[in-house]
mmCIF file with all atom_site columns, C-alpha atoms in Angstrom:
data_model
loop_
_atom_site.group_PDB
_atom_site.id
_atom_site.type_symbol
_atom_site.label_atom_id
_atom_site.label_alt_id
_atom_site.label_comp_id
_atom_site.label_asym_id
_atom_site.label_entity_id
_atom_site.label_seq_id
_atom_site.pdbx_PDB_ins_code
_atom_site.Cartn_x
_atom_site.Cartn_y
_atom_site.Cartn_z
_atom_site.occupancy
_atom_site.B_iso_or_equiv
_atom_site.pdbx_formal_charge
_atom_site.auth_seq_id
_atom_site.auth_comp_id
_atom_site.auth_asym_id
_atom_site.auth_atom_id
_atom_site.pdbx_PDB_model_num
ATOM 1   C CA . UNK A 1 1   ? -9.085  20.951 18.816  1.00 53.00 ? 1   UNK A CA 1
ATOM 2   C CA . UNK A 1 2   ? -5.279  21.491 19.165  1.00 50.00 ? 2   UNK A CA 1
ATOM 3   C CA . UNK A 1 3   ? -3.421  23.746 16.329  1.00 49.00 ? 3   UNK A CA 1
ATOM 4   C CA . UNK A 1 4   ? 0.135   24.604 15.831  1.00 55.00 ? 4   UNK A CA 1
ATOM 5   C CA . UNK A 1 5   ? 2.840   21.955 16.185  1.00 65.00 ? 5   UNK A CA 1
ATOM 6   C CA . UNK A 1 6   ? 1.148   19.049 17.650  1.00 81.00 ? 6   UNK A CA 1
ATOM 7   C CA . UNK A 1 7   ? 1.218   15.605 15.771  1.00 88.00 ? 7   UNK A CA 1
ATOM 8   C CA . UNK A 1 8   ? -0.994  15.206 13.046  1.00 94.00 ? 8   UNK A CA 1
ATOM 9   C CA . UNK A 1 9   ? -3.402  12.688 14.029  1.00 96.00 ? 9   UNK A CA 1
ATOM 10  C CA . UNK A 1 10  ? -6.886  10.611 12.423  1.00 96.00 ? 10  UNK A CA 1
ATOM 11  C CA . UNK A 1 11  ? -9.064  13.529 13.424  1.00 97.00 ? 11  UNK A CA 1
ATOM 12  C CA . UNK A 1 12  ? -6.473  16.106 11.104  1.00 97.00 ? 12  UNK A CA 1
ATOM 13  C CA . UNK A 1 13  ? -6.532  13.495 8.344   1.00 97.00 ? 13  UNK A CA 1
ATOM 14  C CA . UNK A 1 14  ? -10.117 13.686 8.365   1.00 98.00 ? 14  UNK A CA 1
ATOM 15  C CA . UNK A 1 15  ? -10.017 17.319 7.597   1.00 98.00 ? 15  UNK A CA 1
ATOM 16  C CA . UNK A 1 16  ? -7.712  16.632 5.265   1.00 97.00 ? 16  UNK A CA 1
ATOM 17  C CA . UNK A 1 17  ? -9.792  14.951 3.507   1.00 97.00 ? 17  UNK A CA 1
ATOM 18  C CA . UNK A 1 18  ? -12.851 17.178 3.975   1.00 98.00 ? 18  UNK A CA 1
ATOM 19  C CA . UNK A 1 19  ? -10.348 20.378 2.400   1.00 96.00 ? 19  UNK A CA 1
ATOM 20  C CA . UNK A 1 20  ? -10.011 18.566 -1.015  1.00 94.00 ? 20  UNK A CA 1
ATOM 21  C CA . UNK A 1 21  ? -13.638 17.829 -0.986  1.00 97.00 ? 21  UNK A CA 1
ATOM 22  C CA . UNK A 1 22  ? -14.642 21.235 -0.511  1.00 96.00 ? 22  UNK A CA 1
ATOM 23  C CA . UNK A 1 23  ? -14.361 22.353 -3.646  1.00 93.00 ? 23  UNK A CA 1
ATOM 24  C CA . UNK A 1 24  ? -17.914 20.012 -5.070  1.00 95.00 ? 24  UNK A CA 1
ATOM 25  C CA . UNK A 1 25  ? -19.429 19.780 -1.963  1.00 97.00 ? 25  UNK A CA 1
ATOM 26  C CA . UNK A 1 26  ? -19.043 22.774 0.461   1.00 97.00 ? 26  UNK A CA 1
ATOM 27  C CA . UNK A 1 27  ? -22.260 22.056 2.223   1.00 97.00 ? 27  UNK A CA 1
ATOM 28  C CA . UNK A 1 28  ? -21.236 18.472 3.407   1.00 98.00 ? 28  UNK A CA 1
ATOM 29  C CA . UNK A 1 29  ? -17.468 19.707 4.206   1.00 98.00 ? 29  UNK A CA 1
ATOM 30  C CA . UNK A 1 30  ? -19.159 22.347 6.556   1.00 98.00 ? 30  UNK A CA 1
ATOM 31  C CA . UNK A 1 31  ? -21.460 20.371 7.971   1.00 98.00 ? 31  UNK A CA 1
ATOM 32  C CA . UNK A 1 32  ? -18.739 17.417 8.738   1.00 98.00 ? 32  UNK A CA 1
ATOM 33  C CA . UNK A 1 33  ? -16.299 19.687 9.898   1.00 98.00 ? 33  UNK A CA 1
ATOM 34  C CA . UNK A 1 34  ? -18.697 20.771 12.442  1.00 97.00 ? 34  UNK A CA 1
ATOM 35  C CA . UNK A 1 35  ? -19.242 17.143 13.312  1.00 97.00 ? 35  UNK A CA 1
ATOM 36  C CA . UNK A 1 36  ? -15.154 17.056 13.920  1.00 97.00 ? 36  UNK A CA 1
ATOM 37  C CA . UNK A 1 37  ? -15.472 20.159 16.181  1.00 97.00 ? 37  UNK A CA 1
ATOM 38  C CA . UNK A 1 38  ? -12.852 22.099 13.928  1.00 97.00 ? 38  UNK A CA 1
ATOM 39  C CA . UNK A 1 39  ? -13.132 25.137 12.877  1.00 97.00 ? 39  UNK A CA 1
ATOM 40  C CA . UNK A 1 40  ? -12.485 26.585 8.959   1.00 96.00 ? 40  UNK A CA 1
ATOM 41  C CA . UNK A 1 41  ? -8.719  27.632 10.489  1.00 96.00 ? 41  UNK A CA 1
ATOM 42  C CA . UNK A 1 42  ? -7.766  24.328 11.537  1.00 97.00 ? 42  UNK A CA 1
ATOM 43  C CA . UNK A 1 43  ? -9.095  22.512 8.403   1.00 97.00 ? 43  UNK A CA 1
ATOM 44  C CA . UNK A 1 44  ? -7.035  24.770 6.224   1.00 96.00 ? 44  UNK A CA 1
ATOM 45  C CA . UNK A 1 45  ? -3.936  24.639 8.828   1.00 96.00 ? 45  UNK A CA 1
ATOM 46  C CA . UNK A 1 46  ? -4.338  20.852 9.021   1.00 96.00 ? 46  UNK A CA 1
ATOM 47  C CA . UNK A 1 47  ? -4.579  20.472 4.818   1.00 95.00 ? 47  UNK A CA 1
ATOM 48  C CA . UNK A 1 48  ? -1.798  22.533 5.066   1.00 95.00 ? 48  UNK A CA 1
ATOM 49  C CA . UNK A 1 49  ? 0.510   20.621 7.152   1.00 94.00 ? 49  UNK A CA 1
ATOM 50  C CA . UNK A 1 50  ? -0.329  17.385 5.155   1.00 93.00 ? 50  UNK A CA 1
ATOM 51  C CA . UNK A 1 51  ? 1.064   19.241 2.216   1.00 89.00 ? 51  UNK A CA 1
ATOM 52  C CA . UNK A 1 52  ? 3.907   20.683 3.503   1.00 87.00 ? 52  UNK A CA 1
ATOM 53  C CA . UNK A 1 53  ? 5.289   16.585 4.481   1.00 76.00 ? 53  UNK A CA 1
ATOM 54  C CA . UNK A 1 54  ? 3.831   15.439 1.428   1.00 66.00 ? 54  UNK A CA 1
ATOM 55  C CA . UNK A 1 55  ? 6.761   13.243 -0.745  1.00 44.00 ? 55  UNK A CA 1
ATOM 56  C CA . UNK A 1 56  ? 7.813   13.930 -4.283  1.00 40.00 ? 56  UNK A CA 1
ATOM 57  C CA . UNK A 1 57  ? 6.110   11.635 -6.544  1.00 43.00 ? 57  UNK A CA 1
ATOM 58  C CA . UNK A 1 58  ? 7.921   8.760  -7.791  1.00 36.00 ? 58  UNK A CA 1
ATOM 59  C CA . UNK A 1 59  ? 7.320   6.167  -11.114 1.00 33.00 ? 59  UNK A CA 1
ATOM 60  C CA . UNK A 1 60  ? 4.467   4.082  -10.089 1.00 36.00 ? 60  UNK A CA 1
ATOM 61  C CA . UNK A 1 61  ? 5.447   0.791  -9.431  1.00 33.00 ? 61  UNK A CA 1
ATOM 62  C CA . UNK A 1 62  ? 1.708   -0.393 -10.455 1.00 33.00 ? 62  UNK A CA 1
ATOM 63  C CA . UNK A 1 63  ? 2.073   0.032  -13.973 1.00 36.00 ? 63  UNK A CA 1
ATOM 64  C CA . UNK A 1 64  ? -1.111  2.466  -13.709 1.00 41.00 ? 64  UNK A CA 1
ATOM 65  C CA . UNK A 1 65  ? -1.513  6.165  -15.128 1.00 41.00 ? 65  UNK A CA 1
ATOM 66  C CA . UNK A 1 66  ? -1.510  7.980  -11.704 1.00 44.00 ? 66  UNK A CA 1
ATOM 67  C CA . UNK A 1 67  ? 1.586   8.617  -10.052 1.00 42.00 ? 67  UNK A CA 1
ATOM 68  C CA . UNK A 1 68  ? 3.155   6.584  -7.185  1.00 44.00 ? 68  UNK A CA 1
ATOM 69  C CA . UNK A 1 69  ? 4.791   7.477  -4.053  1.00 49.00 ? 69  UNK A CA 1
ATOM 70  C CA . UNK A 1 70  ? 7.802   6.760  -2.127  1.00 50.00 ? 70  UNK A CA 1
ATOM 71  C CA . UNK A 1 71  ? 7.785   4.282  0.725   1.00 48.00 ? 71  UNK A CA 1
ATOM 72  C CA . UNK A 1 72  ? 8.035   6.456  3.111   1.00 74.00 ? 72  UNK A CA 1
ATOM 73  C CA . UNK A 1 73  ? 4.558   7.520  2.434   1.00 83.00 ? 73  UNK A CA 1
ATOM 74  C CA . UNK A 1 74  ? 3.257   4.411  4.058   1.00 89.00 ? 74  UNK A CA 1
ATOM 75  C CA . UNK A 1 75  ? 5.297   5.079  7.286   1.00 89.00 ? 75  UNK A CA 1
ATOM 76  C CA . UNK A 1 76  ? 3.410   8.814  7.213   1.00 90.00 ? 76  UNK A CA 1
ATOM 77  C CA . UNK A 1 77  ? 0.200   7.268  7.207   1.00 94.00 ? 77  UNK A CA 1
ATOM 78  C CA . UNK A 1 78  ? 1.141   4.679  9.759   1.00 93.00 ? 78  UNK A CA 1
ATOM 79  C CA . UNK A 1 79  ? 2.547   8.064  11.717  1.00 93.00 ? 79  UNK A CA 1
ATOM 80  C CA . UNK A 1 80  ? -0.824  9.916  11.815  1.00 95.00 ? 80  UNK A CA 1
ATOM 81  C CA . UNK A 1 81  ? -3.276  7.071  11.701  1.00 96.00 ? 81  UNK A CA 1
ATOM 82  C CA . UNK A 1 82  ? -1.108  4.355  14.010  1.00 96.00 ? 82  UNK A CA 1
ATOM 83  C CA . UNK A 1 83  ? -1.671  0.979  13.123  1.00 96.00 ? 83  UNK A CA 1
ATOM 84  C CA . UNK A 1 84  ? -3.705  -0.305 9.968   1.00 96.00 ? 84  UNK A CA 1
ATOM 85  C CA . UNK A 1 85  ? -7.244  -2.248 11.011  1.00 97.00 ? 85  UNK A CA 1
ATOM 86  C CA . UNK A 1 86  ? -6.303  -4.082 8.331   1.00 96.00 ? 86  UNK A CA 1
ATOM 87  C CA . UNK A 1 87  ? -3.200  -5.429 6.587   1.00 95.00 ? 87  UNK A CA 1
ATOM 88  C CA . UNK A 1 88  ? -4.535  -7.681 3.085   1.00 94.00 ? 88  UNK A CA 1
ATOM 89  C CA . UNK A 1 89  ? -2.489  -9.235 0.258   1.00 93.00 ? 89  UNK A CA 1
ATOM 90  C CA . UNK A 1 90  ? -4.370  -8.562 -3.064  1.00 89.00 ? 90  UNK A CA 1
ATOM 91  C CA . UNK A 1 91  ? -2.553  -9.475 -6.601  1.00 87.00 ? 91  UNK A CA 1
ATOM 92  C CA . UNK A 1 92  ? -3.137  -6.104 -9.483  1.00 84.00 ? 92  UNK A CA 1
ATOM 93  C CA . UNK A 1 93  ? -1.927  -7.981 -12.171 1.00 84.00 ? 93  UNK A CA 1
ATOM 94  C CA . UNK A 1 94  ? 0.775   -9.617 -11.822 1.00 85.00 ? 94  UNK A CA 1
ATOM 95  C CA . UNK A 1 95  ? 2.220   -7.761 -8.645  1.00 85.00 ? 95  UNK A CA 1
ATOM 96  C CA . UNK A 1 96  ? 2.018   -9.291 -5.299  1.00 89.00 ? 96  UNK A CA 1
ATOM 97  C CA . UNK A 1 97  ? 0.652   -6.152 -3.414  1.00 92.00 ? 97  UNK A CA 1
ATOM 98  C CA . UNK A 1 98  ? -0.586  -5.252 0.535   1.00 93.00 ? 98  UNK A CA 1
ATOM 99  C CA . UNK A 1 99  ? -3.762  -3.109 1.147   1.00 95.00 ? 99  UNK A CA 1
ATOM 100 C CA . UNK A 1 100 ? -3.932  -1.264 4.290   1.00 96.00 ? 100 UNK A CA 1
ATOM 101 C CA . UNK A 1 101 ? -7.106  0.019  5.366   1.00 97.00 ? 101 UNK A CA 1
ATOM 102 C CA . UNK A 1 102 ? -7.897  2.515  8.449   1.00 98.00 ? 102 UNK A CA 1
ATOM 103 C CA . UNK A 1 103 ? -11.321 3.196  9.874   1.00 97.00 ? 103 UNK A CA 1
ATOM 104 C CA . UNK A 1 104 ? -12.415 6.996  9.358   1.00 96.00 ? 104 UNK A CA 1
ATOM 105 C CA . UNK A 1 105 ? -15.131 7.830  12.256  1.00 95.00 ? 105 UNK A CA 1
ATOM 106 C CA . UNK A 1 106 ? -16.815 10.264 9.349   1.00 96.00 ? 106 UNK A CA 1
ATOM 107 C CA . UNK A 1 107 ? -18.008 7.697  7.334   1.00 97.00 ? 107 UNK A CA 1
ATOM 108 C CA . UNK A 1 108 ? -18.277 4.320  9.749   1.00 96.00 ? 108 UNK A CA 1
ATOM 109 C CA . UNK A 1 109 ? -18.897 2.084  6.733   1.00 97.00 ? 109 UNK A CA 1
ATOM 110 C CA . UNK A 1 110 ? -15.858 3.128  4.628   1.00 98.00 ? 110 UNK A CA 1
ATOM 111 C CA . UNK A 1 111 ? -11.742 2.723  5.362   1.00 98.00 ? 111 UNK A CA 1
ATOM 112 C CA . UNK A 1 112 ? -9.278  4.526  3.759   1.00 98.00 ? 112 UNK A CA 1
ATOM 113 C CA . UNK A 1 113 ? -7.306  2.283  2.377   1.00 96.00 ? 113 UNK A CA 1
ATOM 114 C CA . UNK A 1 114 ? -3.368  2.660  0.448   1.00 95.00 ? 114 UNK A CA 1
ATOM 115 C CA . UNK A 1 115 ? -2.317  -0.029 -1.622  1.00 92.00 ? 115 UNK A CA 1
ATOM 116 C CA . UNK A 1 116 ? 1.532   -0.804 -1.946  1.00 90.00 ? 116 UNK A CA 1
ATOM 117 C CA . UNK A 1 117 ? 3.281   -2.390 -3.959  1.00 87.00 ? 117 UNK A CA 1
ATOM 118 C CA . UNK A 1 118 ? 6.754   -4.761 -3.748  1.00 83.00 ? 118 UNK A CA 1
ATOM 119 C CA . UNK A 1 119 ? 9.488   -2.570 -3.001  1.00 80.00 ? 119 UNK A CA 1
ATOM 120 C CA . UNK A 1 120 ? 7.009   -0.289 -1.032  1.00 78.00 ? 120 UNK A CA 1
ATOM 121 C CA . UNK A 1 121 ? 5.627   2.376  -3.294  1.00 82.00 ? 121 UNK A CA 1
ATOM 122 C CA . UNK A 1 122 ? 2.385   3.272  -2.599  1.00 85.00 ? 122 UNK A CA 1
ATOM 123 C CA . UNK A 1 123 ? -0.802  3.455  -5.028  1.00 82.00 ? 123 UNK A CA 1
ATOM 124 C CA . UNK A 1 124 ? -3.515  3.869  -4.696  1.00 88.00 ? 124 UNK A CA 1
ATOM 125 C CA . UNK A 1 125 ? -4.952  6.329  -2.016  1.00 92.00 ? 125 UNK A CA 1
ATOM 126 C CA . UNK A 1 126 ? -8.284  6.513  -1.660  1.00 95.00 ? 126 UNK A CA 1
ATOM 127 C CA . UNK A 1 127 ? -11.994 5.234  0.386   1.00 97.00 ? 127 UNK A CA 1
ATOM 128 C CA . UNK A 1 128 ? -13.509 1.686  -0.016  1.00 97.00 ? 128 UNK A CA 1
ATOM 129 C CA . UNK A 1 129 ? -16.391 0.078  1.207   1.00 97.00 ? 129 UNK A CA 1
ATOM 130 C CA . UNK A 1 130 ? -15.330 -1.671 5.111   1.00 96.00 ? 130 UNK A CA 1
ATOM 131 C CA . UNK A 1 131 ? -16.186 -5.105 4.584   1.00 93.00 ? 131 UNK A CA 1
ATOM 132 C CA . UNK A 1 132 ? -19.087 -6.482 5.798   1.00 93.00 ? 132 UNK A CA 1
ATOM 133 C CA . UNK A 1 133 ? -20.814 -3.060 5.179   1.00 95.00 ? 133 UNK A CA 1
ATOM 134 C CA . UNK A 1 134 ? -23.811 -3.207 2.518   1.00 94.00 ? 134 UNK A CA 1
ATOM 135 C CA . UNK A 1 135 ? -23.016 -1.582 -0.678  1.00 92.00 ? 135 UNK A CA 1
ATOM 136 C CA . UNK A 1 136 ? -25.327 0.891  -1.996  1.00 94.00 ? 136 UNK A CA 1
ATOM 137 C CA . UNK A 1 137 ? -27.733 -0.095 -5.071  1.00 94.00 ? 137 UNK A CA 1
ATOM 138 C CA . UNK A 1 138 ? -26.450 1.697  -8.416  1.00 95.00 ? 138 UNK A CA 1
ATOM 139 C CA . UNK A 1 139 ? -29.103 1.278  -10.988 1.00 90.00 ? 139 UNK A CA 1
ATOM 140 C CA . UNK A 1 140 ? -29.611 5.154  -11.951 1.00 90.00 ? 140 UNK A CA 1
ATOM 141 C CA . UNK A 1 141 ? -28.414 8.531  -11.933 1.00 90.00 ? 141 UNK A CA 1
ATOM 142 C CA . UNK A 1 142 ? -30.733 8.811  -8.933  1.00 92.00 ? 142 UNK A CA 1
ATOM 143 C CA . UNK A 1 143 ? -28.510 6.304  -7.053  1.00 95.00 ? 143 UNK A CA 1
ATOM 144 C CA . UNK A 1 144 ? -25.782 8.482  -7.508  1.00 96.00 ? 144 UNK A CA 1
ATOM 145 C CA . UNK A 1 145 ? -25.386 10.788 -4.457  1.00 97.00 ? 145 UNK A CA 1
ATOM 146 C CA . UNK A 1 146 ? -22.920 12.880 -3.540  1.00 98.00 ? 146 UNK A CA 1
ATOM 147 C CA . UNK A 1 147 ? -20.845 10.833 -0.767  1.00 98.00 ? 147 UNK A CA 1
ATOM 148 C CA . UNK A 1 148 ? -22.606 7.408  -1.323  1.00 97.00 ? 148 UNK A CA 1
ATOM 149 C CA . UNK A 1 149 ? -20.467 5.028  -3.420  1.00 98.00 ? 149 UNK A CA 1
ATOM 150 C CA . UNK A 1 150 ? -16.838 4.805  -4.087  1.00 98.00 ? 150 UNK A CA 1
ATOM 151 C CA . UNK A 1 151 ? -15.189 5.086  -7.527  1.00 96.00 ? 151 UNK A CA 1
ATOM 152 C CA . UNK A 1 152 ? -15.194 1.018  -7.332  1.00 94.00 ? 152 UNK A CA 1
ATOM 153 C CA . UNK A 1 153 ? -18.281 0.153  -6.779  1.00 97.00 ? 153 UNK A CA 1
ATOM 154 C CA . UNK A 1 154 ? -19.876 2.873  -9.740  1.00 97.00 ? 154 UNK A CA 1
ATOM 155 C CA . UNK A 1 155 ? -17.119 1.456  -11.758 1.00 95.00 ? 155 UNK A CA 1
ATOM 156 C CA . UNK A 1 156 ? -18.703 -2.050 -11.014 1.00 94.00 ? 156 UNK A CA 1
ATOM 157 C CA . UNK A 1 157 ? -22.472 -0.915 -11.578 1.00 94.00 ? 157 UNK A CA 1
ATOM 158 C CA . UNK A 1 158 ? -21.993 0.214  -14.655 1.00 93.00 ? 158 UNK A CA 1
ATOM 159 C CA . UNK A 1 159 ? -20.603 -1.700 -17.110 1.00 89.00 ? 159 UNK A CA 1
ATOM 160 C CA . UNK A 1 160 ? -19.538 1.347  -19.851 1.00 89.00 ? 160 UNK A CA 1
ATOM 161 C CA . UNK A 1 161 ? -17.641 3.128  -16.908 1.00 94.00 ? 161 UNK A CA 1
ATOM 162 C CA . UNK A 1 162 ? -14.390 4.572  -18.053 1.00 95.00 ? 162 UNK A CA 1
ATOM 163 C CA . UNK A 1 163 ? -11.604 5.835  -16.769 1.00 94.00 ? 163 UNK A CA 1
ATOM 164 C CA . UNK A 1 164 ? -10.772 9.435  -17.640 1.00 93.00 ? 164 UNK A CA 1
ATOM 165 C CA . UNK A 1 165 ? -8.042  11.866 -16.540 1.00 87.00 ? 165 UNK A CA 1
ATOM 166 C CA . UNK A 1 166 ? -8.643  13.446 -13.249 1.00 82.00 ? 166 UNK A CA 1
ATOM 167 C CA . UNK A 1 167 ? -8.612  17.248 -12.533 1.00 80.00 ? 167 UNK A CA 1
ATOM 168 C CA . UNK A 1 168 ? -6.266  17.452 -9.209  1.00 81.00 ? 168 UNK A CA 1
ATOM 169 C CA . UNK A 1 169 ? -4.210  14.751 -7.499  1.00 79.00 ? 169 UNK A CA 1
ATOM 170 C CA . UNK A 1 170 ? -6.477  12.582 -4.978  1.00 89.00 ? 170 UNK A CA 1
ATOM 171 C CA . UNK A 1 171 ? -9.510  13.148 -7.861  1.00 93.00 ? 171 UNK A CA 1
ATOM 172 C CA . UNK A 1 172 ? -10.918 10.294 -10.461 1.00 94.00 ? 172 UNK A CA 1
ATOM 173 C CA . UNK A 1 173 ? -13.089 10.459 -13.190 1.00 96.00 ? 173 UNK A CA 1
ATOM 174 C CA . UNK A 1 174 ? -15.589 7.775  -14.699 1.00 97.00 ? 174 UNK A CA 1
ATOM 175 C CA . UNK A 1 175 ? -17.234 8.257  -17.855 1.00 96.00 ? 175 UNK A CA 1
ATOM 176 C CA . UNK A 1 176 ? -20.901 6.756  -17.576 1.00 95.00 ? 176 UNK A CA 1
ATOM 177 C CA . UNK A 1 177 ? -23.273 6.074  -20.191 1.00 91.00 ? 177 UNK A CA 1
ATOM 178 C CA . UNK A 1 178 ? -26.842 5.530  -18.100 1.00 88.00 ? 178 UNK A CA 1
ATOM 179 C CA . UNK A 1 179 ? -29.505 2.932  -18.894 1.00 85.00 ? 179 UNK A CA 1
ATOM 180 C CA . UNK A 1 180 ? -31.854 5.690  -20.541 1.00 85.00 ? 180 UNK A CA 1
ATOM 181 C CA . UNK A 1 181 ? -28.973 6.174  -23.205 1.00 87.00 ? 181 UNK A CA 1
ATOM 182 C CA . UNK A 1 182 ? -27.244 9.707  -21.413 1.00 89.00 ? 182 UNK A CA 1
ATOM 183 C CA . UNK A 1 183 ? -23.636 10.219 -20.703 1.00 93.00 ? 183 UNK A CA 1
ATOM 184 C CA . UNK A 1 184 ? -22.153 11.629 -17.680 1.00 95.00 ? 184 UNK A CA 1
ATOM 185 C CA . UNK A 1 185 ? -19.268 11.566 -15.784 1.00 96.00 ? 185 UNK A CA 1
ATOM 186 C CA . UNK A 1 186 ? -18.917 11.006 -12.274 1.00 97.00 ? 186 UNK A CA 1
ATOM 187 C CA . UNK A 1 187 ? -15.863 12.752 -10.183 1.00 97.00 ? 187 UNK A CA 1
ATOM 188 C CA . UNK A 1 188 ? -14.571 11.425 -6.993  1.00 97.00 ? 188 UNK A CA 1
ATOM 189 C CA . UNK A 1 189 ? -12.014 12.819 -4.344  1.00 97.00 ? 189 UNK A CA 1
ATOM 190 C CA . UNK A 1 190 ? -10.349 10.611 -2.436  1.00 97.00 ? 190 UNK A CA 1
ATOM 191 C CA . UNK A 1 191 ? -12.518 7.834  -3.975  1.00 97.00 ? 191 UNK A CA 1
ATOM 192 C CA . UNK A 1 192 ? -15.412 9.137  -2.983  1.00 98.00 ? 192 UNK A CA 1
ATOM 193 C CA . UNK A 1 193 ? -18.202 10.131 -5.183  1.00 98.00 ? 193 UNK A CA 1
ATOM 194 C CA . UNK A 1 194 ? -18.769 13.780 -5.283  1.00 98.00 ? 194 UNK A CA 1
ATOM 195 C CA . UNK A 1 195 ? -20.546 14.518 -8.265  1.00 97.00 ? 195 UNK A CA 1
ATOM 196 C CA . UNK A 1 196 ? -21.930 13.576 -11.604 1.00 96.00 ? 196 UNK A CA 1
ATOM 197 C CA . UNK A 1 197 ? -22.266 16.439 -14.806 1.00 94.00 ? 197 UNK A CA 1
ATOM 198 C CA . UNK A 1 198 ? -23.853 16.117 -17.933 1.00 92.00 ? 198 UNK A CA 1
ATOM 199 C CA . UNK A 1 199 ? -21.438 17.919 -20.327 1.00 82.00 ? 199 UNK A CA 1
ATOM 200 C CA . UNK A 1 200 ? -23.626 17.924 -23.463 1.00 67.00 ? 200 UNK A CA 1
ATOM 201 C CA . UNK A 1 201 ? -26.713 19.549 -21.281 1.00 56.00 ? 201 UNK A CA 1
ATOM 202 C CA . UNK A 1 202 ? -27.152 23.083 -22.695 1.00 51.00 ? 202 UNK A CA 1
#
C-alpha cells in the first residue's frame, strides 16, 4: 500500500474507518486491516490525514443534536471515494434531503452512506444496510454482535431504543431495554454496532 502524499482513496477510508473502531473492537480492526494489506503505520497515517482535511463543524441544517458539516464535506467524500453508487432523495421531516451511498469492499452488504441536506450541509455519516441485502434478525441480546447491524436497524428491532449522547464524534448510543426486562446500551461507530454493556451489572 502507498504512504506519504498520494491521494486518499476507498481503500484509506476504509482504514479510516477501522482506526475509530479500534478502540471496542481491536481484534476485528486487526484482523480487517490485514484483509486491506495495510499495516498499523498506514492505518494511523491514513486516520491521520482524514483528520488533518477534516472541516470545522457547522449548525446542522437537520434540526438534529449532532453537528453538521460544511458542503464541502460532500465534495471530500466524492474526492476519495469518486462517484456515489447511489444518489436517493429521502424527506427527514420536513427537509427535502439526498442520500449518497458508496460501496465499502469490507463489509459487501453495507454502504456508507452521507445524507445532505438543502443548501448542502451534510448529516449524517455513517453505514446502512445496501439494499437488497437481508437484514439480520434482532430478537435478543444474542443477536447483537459486534459488526452485525447498524444503529437503524437495532433502533427498529427494538421498540424502547433511545437515543443517548455519544462518547466521540462518528459514535451513537441506543438505550435498550431487552425482552427478559434488562437494560443495555448499544454503541456504534460509524453506525456500526460495536458493542452492548450492561451498566447496572456489578
Amino acid at each position: 500500500m502507498h504512504t506519504g502524499t498520494h491521494p486518499l482513496g476507498p481503500l484509506d477510508f476504509q482504514l479510516v474507518l477501522l482506526r475509530r473502531m479500534a478502540d471496542h473492537q481491536p481484534g476485528l480492526v486487526e484482523d480487517a486491516r490485514r484483509e486491506l494489506g495495510a499495516t498499523a503505520a498506514e492505518m494511523r497515517e491514513a486516520n491521520r490525514r482524514w483528520q488533518s482535511g477534516s472541516h470545522s463543524p457547522a449548525p446542522r441544517a437537520t434540526g438534529e443534536n449532532r453537528p453538521a458539516r460544511t458542503r464541502g464535506a460532500v465534495a471530500r467524500y466524492r474526492s476519495v471515494l469518486g462517484p456515489p453508487e447511489t444518489s436517493v432523495r429521502r424527506r427527514v421531516g420536513d427537509l427535502e434531503c439526498v442520500a449518497l451511498a458508496w460501496p465499502v469492499p469490507l463489509w459487501p452488504g453495507l454502504r456508507f452512506e452521507v445524507l445532505t441536506a438543502p443548501g448542502g450541509a451534510v448529516g449524517n455519516e455513517w453505514l446502512v444496510r445496501a439494499p437488497g441485502a437481508p437484514a439480520p434478525e434482532l430478537r435478543t441480546v444474542g443477536d447483537l454482535r459486534p459488526w452485525s447491524c447498524t444503529v437503524d436497524e437495532v433502533a427498529r428491532a427494538f421498540p424502547t431504543a433511545r437515543p443517548m449522547e455519544g462518547t466521540a464524534p462518528t459514535r451513537w448510543r441506543l438505550g435498550l431495554t431487552l425482552p427478559d426486562g434488562k437494560a443495555c446500551v448499544a454503541e456504534f461507530t460509524w453506525g456500526l454496532l460495536q458493542r452492548v454493556e450492561f451498566p447496572d451489572t456489578p
